[in-house]
Short mmCIF file of C-alpha atoms in Angstrom, two decimals:
data_model
loop_
_atom_site.label_atom_id
_atom_site.label_comp_id
_atom_site.label_asym_id
_atom_site.label_seq_id
_atom_site.Cartn_x
_atom_site.Cartn_y
_atom_site.Cartn_z
CA UNK A 73 10.87 -13.06 -6.53
CA UNK A 74 8.24 -10.51 -6.92
CA UNK A 75 9.06 -7.15 -8.48
CA UNK A 76 7.19 -4.17 -9.68
CA UNK A 77 8.74 -1.64 -11.86
CA UNK A 78 7.38 1.89 -12.53
CA UNK A 79 9.93 3.25 -14.83
CA UNK A 80 8.38 6.82 -14.98
CA UNK A 81 9.61 8.68 -11.82
CA UNK A 82 7.73 11.89 -12.72
CA UNK A 83 5.22 12.95 -15.31
CA UNK A 84 3.92 16.47 -15.83
CA UNK A 85 0.95 17.17 -18.17
CA UNK A 86 -1.31 20.04 -18.84
CA UNK A 87 -4.96 19.81 -17.74
CA UNK A 88 -7.11 17.82 -20.08
CA UNK A 89 -4.36 15.87 -21.56
CA UNK A 90 -4.45 12.06 -21.42
CA UNK A 91 -1.67 10.38 -19.51
CA UNK A 92 -0.61 6.72 -19.05
CA UNK A 93 1.33 5.42 -16.21
CA UNK A 94 3.32 2.37 -16.72
CA UNK A 95 3.64 -0.69 -14.55
CA UNK A 96 5.64 -3.87 -15.25
CA UNK A 97 5.75 -6.69 -12.92
CA UNK A 98 7.70 -9.94 -12.37
CA UNK A 99 6.33 -13.06 -10.85
CA UNK A 100 6.73 -16.76 -11.16
CA UNK A 101 3.17 -17.50 -9.94
CA UNK A 102 0.26 -18.13 -12.23
CA UNK A 103 -2.07 -16.71 -9.57
CA UNK A 104 -1.45 -13.16 -8.59
CA UNK A 105 -3.10 -9.89 -8.12
CA UNK A 106 -2.39 -6.44 -9.26
CA UNK A 107 -3.35 -3.11 -7.60
CA UNK A 108 -3.22 0.68 -8.15
CA UNK A 109 -3.16 3.01 -5.32
CA UNK A 110 -3.18 6.87 -5.39
CA UNK A 111 -1.28 8.89 -2.85
CA UNK A 112 -2.38 12.54 -2.93
CA UNK A 113 -0.41 15.35 -1.37
CA UNK A 114 -2.15 14.80 1.91
CA UNK A 115 -0.30 11.41 2.15
CA UNK A 116 -2.92 8.85 2.48
CA UNK A 117 -3.05 5.68 0.22
CA UNK A 118 -6.22 5.38 -1.77
CA UNK A 119 -7.27 2.11 -3.29
CA UNK A 120 -8.07 2.47 -7.07
CA UNK A 121 -8.31 -0.98 -8.57
CA UNK A 122 -7.58 -4.77 -8.02
CA UNK A 123 -7.21 -7.29 -10.86
CA UNK A 124 -6.43 -10.98 -10.70
CA UNK A 125 -4.27 -12.79 -13.19
CA UNK A 126 -7.21 -14.72 -14.71
CA UNK A 127 -9.02 -11.70 -15.73
CA UNK A 128 -7.38 -9.76 -18.56
CA UNK A 129 -10.45 -7.77 -19.44
CA UNK A 130 -9.57 -4.01 -19.43
CA UNK A 131 -11.50 -1.85 -17.05
CA UNK A 132 -12.77 1.65 -17.31
CA UNK A 133 -14.12 3.74 -14.32
CA UNK A 134 -15.03 7.30 -15.32
CA UNK A 135 -11.81 8.90 -16.49
CA UNK A 136 -9.70 6.09 -15.40
CA UNK A 137 -8.79 2.95 -17.43
CA UNK A 138 -6.55 -0.01 -16.94
CA UNK A 139 -4.82 -2.10 -19.57
CA UNK A 140 -3.76 -5.54 -18.34
CA UNK A 141 -1.49 -7.51 -20.61
CA UNK A 142 -0.11 -10.70 -19.49
CA UNK A 143 2.02 -11.26 -22.48
CA UNK A 144 4.06 -8.20 -21.60
CA UNK A 145 3.63 -8.38 -17.79
CA UNK A 146 2.07 -4.97 -17.70
CA UNK A 147 -0.70 -3.26 -15.98
CA UNK A 148 -0.87 0.27 -17.24
CA UNK A 149 -3.17 2.96 -15.97
CA UNK A 150 -4.60 5.75 -18.27
CA UNK A 151 -6.16 8.95 -16.94
CA UNK A 152 -8.24 10.59 -19.70
CA UNK A 153 -8.74 14.41 -19.67
CA UNK A 154 -6.53 14.87 -16.57
CA UNK A 155 -7.49 17.38 -13.88
CA UNK A 156 -5.38 19.15 -11.28
CA UNK A 157 -7.02 16.97 -8.71
CA UNK A 158 -5.28 14.02 -10.28
CA UNK A 159 -1.95 15.38 -9.14
CA UNK A 160 -0.50 12.61 -6.86
CA UNK A 161 1.96 9.75 -6.56
CA UNK A 162 0.48 6.56 -8.03
CA UNK A 163 1.73 3.17 -6.90
CA UNK A 164 1.31 -0.17 -8.70
CA UNK A 165 1.47 -3.20 -6.44
CA UNK A 166 1.56 -7.01 -6.74
CA UNK A 167 0.69 -9.94 -4.54
CA UNK A 168 0.92 -13.73 -4.74
CA UNK A 169 -1.66 -15.09 -2.35
CA UNK A 170 -0.39 -18.57 -1.67
CA UNK A 171 -2.98 -19.09 1.12
CA UNK A 172 -5.06 -16.07 1.56
CA UNK A 173 -3.96 -12.54 2.11
CA UNK A 174 -0.22 -11.75 1.59
CA UNK A 175 1.83 -8.61 1.70
CA UNK A 176 1.66 -6.18 -1.19
CA UNK A 177 4.92 -5.44 -3.08
CA UNK A 178 4.91 -1.91 -4.35
CA UNK A 179 6.60 -0.12 -7.15
CA UNK A 180 8.55 3.08 -6.55
CA UNK A 181 5.68 5.16 -7.65
CA UNK A 182 5.08 7.70 -10.46
CA UNK A 183 4.51 11.32 -9.34
CA UNK A 184 1.93 12.90 -11.72
CA UNK A 185 1.63 16.72 -11.86
CA UNK A 186 -1.30 18.11 -13.71
CA UNK A 187 -0.86 21.76 -14.44
CA UNK A 188 -3.74 24.02 -15.01
CA UNK B 192 -18.14 4.22 4.29
CA UNK B 193 -15.92 2.31 6.89
CA UNK B 194 -12.35 3.42 6.97
CA UNK B 195 -9.09 2.64 8.77
CA UNK B 196 -8.09 5.28 11.31
CA UNK B 197 -4.58 5.98 12.77
CA UNK B 198 -3.45 8.02 15.66
CA UNK B 199 -1.51 10.11 16.11
CA UNK B 200 -1.21 11.73 12.70
CA UNK B 201 2.32 13.00 13.56
CA UNK B 202 4.73 11.97 16.27
CA UNK B 203 8.09 13.44 17.12
CA UNK B 204 10.27 11.51 19.42
CA UNK B 205 13.82 11.38 20.62
CA UNK B 206 16.27 8.67 19.49
CA UNK B 207 16.09 5.71 21.88
CA UNK B 208 12.51 6.45 23.01
CA UNK B 209 9.70 4.02 22.63
CA UNK B 210 6.71 4.94 20.51
CA UNK B 211 3.36 3.19 20.01
CA UNK B 212 1.41 3.81 16.83
CA UNK B 213 -2.31 3.02 16.92
CA UNK B 214 -4.71 1.82 14.29
CA UNK B 215 -8.43 0.99 14.27
CA UNK B 216 -8.98 -1.36 11.34
CA UNK B 217 -12.31 -1.67 9.48
CA UNK B 218 -14.66 -3.47 11.88
CA UNK B 219 -15.33 -6.63 9.86
CA UNK B 220 -11.72 -7.08 8.69
CA UNK B 221 -9.61 -9.86 10.20
CA UNK B 222 -6.30 -9.29 8.50
CA UNK B 223 -4.08 -6.36 9.61
CA UNK B 224 -0.93 -4.99 8.24
CA UNK B 225 1.75 -2.34 8.97
CA UNK B 226 3.71 -0.81 6.10
CA UNK B 227 6.17 2.12 6.22
CA UNK B 228 7.19 4.70 3.61
CA UNK B 229 10.48 6.58 4.13
CA UNK B 230 10.16 10.12 2.67
CA UNK B 231 10.13 10.00 -1.11
CA UNK B 232 10.50 6.27 -1.37
CA UNK B 233 8.17 3.35 -1.94
CA UNK B 234 5.82 1.67 0.53
CA UNK B 235 7.42 -1.28 2.29
CA UNK B 236 5.77 -4.18 4.08
CA UNK B 237 6.53 -4.67 7.71
CA UNK B 238 4.19 -7.22 9.23
CA UNK B 239 0.83 -8.95 8.77
CA UNK B 240 -1.27 -10.15 11.63
CA UNK B 241 -4.20 -12.61 11.76
CA UNK B 242 -5.92 -14.57 14.41
CA UNK B 243 -3.86 -12.82 17.09
CA UNK B 244 -0.57 -13.72 15.63
CA UNK B 245 1.97 -12.58 13.26
CA UNK B 246 1.40 -14.13 9.88
CA UNK B 247 4.32 -12.72 7.97
CA UNK B 248 7.08 -10.28 8.73
CA UNK B 249 9.79 -8.58 6.60
CA UNK B 250 13.45 -8.12 7.30
CA UNK B 251 12.68 -4.67 8.44
CA UNK B 252 10.51 -5.95 11.27
CA UNK B 253 13.36 -6.77 13.66
CA UNK B 254 13.37 -7.23 17.50
CA UNK B 255 12.80 -3.55 18.01
CA UNK B 256 9.25 -3.88 16.55
CA UNK B 257 6.28 -5.49 17.98
CA UNK B 258 2.53 -5.61 17.21
CA UNK B 259 -0.46 -6.21 19.38
CA UNK B 260 -4.29 -6.25 19.30
CA UNK B 261 -4.96 -5.29 22.83
CA UNK B 262 -8.76 -5.28 22.49
CA UNK B 263 -11.33 -5.93 19.88
CA UNK B 264 -10.78 -2.75 17.86
CA UNK B 265 -7.15 -1.45 18.24
CA UNK B 266 -4.00 -2.80 16.36
CA UNK B 267 -0.79 -1.16 17.60
CA UNK B 268 2.83 -1.03 16.33
CA UNK B 269 5.46 -0.54 18.98
CA UNK B 270 9.01 0.46 18.29
CA UNK B 271 11.14 -0.09 21.53
CA UNK B 272 14.04 2.13 20.93
CA UNK B 273 13.72 4.36 18.10
CA UNK B 274 16.47 5.19 15.68
CA UNK B 275 16.87 8.07 13.26
CA UNK B 276 16.33 5.70 10.37
CA UNK B 277 12.92 4.83 11.80
CA UNK B 278 11.68 8.25 10.69
CA UNK B 279 8.98 7.43 8.11
CA UNK B 280 5.27 7.39 7.32
CA UNK B 281 3.67 4.28 8.95
CA UNK B 282 0.58 3.00 7.40
CA UNK B 283 -1.82 0.56 8.82
CA UNK B 284 -4.06 -1.53 6.56
CA UNK B 285 -6.72 -4.12 6.91
CA UNK B 286 -8.54 -6.61 4.67
CA UNK B 287 -11.55 -8.88 4.86
CA UNK B 288 -11.34 -12.56 5.64
CA UNK B 289 -9.75 -14.39 2.71
CA UNK B 290 -11.49 -17.13 0.72
CA UNK B 291 -8.34 -18.19 -0.85
CA UNK B 292 -7.86 -15.04 -2.88
CA UNK B 293 -6.20 -11.80 -2.18
CA UNK B 294 -8.59 -9.33 -0.71
CA UNK B 295 -8.04 -5.60 -1.08
CA UNK B 296 -6.10 -3.99 1.64
CA UNK B 297 -7.46 -0.63 2.76
CA UNK B 298 -5.03 1.83 4.28
CA UNK B 299 -5.32 4.34 6.91
CA UNK B 300 -4.11 7.98 6.59
CA UNK B 301 -0.72 7.18 8.11
CA UNK B 302 1.29 8.36 11.10
CA UNK B 303 4.30 10.43 10.29
CA UNK B 304 7.08 9.64 12.68
CA UNK B 305 10.02 11.83 13.05
CA UNK B 306 12.93 10.61 15.22
CA UNK B 307 15.43 13.34 16.35
#
């Protein structure tokens, strides 16, 4: 069974600090996809990144970076030099596409508060 | 940039009433989904829809729920007789046609349903 664990329920940092949000997943499949979504206070879900299980290369997008480690089944998300606008709930999600698009299984989310 | 839209943004209804939540997926997408998020909890999959039929559904999606694509643009979720526990944020999502891999699901802004 698929499972996504985001052990950090809430994190609070001061602006300009770096912060890492942890995501650990469980799957029996060798082919799977991992996602991060951001949910700002306005409530929508904003797609951030998608990675497949065959691509362990870390990715950087501006102040955002992702560290995918199959050996530890983790897909962690780091925000460098955090800003108040980064305050949101961040969800990690997993899918195992057996034949095309399949439902996402979400973690419980990590609420990040960035204080000015 | 194309986006998923949902109406209404908020809906208040009395227990036992029927509600219809509407979504307009991104125009070239062929896979459609409904998810829900009870306040403060994680996002949960309800149902996926492809080629005018349900692809997958979760245990939450019981006989009180139905989905429909009444025309070429809208995708609806109907709850026949609402219960208090149906109060949640309902998200519609859509994704491109799959070529055997998991395509990214893009979410709408959500409809917040409150059942009194």
